[in-house]
mmCIF file of C-alpha atoms in Angstrom:
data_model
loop_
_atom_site.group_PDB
_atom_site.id
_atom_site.type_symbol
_atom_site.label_atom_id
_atom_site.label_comp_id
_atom_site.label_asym_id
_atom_site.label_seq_id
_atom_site.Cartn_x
_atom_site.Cartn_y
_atom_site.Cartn_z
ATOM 1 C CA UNK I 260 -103.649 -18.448 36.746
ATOM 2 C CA UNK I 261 -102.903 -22.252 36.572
ATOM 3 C CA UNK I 262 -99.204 -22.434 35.660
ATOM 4 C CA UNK I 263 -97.764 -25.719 34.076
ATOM 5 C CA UNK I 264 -93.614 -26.037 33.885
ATOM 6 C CA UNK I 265 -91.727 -28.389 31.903
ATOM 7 C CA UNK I 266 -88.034 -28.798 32.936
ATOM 8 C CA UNK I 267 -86.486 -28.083 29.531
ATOM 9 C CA UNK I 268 -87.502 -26.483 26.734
ATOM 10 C CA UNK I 269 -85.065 -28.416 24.258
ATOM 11 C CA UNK I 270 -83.219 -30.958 24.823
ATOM 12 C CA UNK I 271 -80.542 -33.305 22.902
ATOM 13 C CA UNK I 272 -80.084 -37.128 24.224
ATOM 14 C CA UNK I 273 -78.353 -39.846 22.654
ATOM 15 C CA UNK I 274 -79.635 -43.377 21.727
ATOM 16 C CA UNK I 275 -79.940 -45.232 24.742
ATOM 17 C CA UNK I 276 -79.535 -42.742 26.715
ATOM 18 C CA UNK I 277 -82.470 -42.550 30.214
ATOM 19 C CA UNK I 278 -84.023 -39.172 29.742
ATOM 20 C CA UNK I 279 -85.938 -37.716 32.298
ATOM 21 C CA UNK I 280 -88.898 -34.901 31.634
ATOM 22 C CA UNK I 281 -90.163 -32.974 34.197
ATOM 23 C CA UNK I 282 -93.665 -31.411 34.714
ATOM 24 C CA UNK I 283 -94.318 -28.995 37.673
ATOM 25 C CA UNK I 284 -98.284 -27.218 38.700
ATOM 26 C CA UNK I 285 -98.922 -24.549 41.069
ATOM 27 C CA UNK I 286 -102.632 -25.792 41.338
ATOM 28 C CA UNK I 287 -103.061 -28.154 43.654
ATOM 29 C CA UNK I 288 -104.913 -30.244 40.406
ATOM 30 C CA UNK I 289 -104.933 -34.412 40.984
ATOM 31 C CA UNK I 290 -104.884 -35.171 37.188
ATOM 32 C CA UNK I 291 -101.676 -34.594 35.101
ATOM 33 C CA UNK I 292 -100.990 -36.269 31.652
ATOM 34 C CA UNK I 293 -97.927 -36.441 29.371
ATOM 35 C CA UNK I 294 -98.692 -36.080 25.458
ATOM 36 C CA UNK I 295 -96.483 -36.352 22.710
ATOM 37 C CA UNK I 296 -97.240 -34.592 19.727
ATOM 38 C CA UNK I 297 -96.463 -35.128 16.067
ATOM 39 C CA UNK I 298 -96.893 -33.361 12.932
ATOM 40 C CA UNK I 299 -100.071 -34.700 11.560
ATOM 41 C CA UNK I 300 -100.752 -36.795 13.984
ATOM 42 C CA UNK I 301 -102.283 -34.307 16.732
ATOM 43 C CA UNK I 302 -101.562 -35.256 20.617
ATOM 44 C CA UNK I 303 -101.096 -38.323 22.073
ATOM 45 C CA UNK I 304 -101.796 -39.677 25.541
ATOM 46 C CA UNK I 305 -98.440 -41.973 26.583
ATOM 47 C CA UNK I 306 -99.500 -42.117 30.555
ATOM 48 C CA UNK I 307 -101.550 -39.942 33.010
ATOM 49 C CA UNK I 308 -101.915 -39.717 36.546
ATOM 50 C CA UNK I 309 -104.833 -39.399 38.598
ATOM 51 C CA UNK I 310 -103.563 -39.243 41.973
ATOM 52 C CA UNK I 311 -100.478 -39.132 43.636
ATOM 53 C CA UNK I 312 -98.714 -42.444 42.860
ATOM 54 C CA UNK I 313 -101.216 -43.642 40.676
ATOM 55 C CA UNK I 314 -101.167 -44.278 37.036
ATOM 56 C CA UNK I 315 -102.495 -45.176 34.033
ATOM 57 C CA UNK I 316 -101.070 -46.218 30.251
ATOM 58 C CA UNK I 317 -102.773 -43.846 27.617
ATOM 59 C CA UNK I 318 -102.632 -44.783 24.328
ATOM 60 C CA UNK I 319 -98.745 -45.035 23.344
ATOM 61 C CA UNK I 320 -97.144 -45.964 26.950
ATOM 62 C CA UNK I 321 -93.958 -48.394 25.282
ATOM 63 C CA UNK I 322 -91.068 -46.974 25.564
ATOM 64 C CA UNK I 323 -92.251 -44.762 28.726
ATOM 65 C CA UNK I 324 -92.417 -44.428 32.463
ATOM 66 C CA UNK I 325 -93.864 -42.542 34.357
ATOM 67 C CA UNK I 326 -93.653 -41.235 38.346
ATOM 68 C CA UNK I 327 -96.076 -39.058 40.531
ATOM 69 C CA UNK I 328 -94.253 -38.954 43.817
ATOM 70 C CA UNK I 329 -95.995 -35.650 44.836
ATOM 71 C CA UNK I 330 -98.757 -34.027 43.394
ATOM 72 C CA UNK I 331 -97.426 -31.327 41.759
ATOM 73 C CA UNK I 332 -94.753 -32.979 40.106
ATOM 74 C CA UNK I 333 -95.165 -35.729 37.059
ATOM 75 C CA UNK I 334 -92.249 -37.177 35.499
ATOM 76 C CA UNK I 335 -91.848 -39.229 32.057
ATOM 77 C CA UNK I 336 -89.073 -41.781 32.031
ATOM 78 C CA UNK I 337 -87.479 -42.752 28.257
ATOM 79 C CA UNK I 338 -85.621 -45.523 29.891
ATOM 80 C CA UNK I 339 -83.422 -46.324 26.811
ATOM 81 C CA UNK I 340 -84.098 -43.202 24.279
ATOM 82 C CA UNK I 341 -84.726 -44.379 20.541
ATOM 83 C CA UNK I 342 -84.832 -42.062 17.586
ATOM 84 C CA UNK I 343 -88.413 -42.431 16.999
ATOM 85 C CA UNK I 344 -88.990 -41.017 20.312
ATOM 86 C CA UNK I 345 -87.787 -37.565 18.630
ATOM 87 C CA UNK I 346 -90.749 -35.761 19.123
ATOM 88 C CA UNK I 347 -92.162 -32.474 21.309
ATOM 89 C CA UNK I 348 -93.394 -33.923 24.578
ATOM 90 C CA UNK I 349 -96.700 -31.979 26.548
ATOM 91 C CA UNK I 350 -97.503 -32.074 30.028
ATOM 92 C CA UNK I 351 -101.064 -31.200 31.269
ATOM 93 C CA UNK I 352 -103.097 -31.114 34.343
ATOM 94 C CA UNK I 353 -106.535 -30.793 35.345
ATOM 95 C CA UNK I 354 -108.319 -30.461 38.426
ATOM 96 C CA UNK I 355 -111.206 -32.188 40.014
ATOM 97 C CA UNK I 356 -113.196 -29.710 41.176
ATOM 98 C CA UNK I 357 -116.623 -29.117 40.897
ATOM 99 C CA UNK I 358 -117.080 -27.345 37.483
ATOM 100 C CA UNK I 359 -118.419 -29.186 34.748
ATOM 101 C CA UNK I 360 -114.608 -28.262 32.239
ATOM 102 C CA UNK I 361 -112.457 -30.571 31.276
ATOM 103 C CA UNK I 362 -109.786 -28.282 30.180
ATOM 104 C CA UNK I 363 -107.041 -29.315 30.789
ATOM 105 C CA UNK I 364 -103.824 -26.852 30.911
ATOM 106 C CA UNK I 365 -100.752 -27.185 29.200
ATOM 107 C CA UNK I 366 -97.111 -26.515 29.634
ATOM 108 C CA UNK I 367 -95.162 -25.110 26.667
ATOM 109 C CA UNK I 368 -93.416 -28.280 25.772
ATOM 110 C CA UNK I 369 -89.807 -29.764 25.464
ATOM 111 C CA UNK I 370 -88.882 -30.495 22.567
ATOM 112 C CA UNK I 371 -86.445 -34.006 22.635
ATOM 113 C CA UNK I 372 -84.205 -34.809 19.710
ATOM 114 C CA UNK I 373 -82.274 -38.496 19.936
ATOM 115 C CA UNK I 374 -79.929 -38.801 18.093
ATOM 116 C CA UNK Y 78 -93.119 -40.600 -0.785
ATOM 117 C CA UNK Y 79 -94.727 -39.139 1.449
ATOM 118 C CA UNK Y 80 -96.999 -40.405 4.805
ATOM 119 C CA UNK Y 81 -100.762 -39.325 4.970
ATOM 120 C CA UNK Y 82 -100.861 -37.405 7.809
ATOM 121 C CA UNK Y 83 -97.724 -35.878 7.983
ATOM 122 C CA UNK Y 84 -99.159 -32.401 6.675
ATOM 123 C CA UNK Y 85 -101.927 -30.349 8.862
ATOM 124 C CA UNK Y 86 -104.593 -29.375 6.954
ATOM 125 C CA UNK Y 87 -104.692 -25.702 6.108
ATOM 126 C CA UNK Y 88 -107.073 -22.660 6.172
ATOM 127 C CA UNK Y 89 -106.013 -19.784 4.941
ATOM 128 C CA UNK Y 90 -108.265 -16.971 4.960
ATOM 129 C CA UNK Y 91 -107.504 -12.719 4.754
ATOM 130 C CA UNK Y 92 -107.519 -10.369 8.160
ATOM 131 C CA UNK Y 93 -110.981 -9.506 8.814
ATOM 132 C CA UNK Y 94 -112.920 -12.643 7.495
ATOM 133 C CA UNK Y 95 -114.802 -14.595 9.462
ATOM 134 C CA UNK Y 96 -113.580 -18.262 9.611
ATOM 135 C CA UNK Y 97 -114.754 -21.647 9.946
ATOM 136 C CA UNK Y 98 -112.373 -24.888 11.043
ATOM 137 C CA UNK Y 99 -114.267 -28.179 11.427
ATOM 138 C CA UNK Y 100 -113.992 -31.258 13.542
ATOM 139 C CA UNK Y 101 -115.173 -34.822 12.903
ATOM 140 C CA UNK Y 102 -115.022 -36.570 16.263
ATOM 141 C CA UNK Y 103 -115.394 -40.479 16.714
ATOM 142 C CA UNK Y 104 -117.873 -42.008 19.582
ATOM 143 C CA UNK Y 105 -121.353 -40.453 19.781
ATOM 144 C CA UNK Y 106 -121.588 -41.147 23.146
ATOM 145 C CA UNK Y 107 -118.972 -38.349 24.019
ATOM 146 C CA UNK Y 108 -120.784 -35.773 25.943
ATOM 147 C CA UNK Y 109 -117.951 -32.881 26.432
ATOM 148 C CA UNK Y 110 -116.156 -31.679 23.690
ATOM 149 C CA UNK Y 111 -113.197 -28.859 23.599
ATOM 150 C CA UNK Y 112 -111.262 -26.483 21.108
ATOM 151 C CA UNK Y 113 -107.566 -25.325 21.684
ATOM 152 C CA UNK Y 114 -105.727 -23.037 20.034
ATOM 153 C CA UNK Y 115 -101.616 -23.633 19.688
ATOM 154 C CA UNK Y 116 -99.456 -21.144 18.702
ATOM 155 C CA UNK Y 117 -95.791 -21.505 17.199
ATOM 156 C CA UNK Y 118 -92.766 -22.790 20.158
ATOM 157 C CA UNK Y 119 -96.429 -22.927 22.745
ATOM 158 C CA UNK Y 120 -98.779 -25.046 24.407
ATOM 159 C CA UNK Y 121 -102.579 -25.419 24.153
ATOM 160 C CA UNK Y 122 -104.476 -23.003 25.203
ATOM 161 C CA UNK Y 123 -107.945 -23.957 25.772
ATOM 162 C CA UNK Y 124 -110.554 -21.680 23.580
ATOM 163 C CA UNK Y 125 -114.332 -22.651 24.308
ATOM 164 C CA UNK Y 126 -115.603 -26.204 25.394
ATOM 165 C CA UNK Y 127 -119.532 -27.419 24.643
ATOM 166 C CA UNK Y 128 -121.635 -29.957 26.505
ATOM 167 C CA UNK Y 129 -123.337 -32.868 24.254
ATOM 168 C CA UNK Y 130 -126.718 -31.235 26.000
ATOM 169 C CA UNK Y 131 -126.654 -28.134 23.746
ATOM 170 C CA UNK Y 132 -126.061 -27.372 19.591
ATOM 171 C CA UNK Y 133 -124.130 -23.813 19.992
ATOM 172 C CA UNK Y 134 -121.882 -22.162 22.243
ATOM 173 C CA UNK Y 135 -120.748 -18.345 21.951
ATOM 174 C CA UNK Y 136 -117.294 -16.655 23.414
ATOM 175 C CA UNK Y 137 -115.282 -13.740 22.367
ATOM 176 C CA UNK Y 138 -115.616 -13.572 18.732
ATOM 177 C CA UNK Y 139 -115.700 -17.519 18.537
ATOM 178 C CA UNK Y 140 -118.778 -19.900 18.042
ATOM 179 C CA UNK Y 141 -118.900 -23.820 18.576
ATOM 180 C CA UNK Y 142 -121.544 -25.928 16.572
ATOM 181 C CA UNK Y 143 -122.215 -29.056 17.681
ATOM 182 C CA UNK Y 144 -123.641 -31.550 15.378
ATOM 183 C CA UNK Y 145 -124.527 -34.753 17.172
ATOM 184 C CA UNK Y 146 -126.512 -36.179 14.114
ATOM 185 C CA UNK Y 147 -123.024 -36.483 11.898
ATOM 186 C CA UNK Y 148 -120.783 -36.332 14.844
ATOM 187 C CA UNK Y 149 -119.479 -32.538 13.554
ATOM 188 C CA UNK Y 150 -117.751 -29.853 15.553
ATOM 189 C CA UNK Y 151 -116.733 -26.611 13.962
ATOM 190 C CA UNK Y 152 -115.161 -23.436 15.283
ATOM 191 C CA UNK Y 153 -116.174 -20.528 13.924
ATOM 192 C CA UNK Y 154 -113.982 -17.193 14.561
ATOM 193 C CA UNK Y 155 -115.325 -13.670 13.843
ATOM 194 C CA UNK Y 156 -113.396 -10.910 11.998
ATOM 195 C CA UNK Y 157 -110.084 -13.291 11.900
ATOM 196 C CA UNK Y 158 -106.880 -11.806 12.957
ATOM 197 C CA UNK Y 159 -103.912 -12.108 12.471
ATOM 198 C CA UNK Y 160 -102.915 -13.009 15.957
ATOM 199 C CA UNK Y 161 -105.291 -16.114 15.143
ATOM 200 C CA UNK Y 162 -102.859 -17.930 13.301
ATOM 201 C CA UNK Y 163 -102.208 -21.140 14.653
ATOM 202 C CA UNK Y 164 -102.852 -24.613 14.592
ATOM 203 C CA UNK Y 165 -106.610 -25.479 16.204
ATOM 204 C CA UNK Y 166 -107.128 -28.392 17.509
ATOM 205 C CA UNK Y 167 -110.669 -30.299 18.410
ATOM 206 C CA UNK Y 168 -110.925 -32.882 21.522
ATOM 207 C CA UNK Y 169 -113.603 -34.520 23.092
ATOM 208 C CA UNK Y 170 -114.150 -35.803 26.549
ATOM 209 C CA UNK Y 171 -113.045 -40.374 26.792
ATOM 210 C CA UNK Y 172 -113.078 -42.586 30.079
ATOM 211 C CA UNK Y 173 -112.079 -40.663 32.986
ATOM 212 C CA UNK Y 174 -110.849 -37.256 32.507
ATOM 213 C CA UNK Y 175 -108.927 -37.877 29.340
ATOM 214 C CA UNK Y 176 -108.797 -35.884 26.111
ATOM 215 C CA UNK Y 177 -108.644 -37.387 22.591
ATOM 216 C CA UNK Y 178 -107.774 -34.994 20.073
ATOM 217 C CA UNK Y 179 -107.592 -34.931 16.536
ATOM 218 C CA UNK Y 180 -104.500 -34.067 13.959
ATOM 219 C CA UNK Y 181 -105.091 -30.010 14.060
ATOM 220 C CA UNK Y 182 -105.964 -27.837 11.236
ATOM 221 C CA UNK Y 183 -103.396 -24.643 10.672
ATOM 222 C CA UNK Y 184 -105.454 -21.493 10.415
ATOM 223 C CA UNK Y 185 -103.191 -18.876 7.749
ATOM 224 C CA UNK Y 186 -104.351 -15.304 8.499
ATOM 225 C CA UNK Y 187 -103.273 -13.033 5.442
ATOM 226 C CA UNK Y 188 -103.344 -9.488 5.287
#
């Protein structure tokens, strides 16, 4: 079974504040993606990585970094935390293998309050 | 007041129906589309995925129906259980590898 880890389940920062979120796979996969989800609002693609330091802005990247300095391991940077970056943060990957799936598998999330 | 989009939409249906959560999806030149299931304090969990090439997909007790014509996905699950409860979220298949995924419905199962 694919396994996906996040490095924290919950976690408290303060405004301004450099937060780092850590995403670990046993798979061996070259994609990995950070999402941040929102009531309502569904998930979110802030950056994703398709190859060890490579990387690409998604859809809401401000505010974020990213780093892929090994394969298994993807890390999103809040480099000064705001409040509206309050939110529960996902961390995918996906391999590149020969099956026609796209599914992509998810850790179980840490949710980030900044207060 | 409040913000459209703040609230999920909601099915709520009673233990043993069959249900039916639907999916508008945006470019009809998306060929790969995917359903996941996400249950309370979890993440995703992928359900069934369907190929633009085909109309209807079966797995355990769930269905897909693709509708390329109106750009309609729906999930259909069998005898609904309780253990379905959860939000369901639709995706399909953009650029290279990437997901897009809509706002979720919340599926209610009531005994």
């Amino acid at each position: 079974d694919v396994k996906v880890t996040q490095s924290s389940r919950y976690l408290v920062k303060r405004t301004g504040e450099k937060v780092f979120l850590e995403c670990v796979q046993d798979m061996d996969h070259e994609n990995m993606f950070w999402y941040r989800q929102d009531p309502g609002l569904g998930l979110r693609l802030i950056y994703f990585s398709y190859d060890v330091k490579m990387k690409e802005k998604g859809d809401i990247p401000e505010g974020y970094s990213v780093s892929r300095e090994k394969k298994e391991r993807f890390s999103l940077i809040l480099e000064s935390a705001s409040t509206n970056q309050t939110s529960m943060y996902l961390c995918a990957s996906l391999g590149q293998g020969i099956t026609s799936s796209y599914e992509q598998y998810f850790g179980p999330g840490t949710r980030l309050t900044v207060t | 007041g409040e913000s459209v989009g703040l609230h999920l939409p909601t099915l709520s249906v009673q233990e043993g129906d069959n249900s039916i959560i639907n999916c508008a999806y945006s470019n009809s030149a998306s060929d790969y589309f995917i359903w996941y299931k996400q249950e309370s304090g979890k993440g995703p969990q992928f359900i069934i995925d369907i190929r633009s090439n085909m109309d209807k997909r079966q797995g355990q007790r769930v269905t897909v129906l693709l509708n390329k014509t109106v750009k309609h996905l729906s999930l259909q699950i069998a005898a609904t259980q309780p253990g379905d409860s959860a939000v369901y979220f639709c995706a399909e298949k953009s650029g290279y590898n990437k997901l897009i995924f809509g706002a979720g419905t919340r599926l209610a199962v009531h005994p």
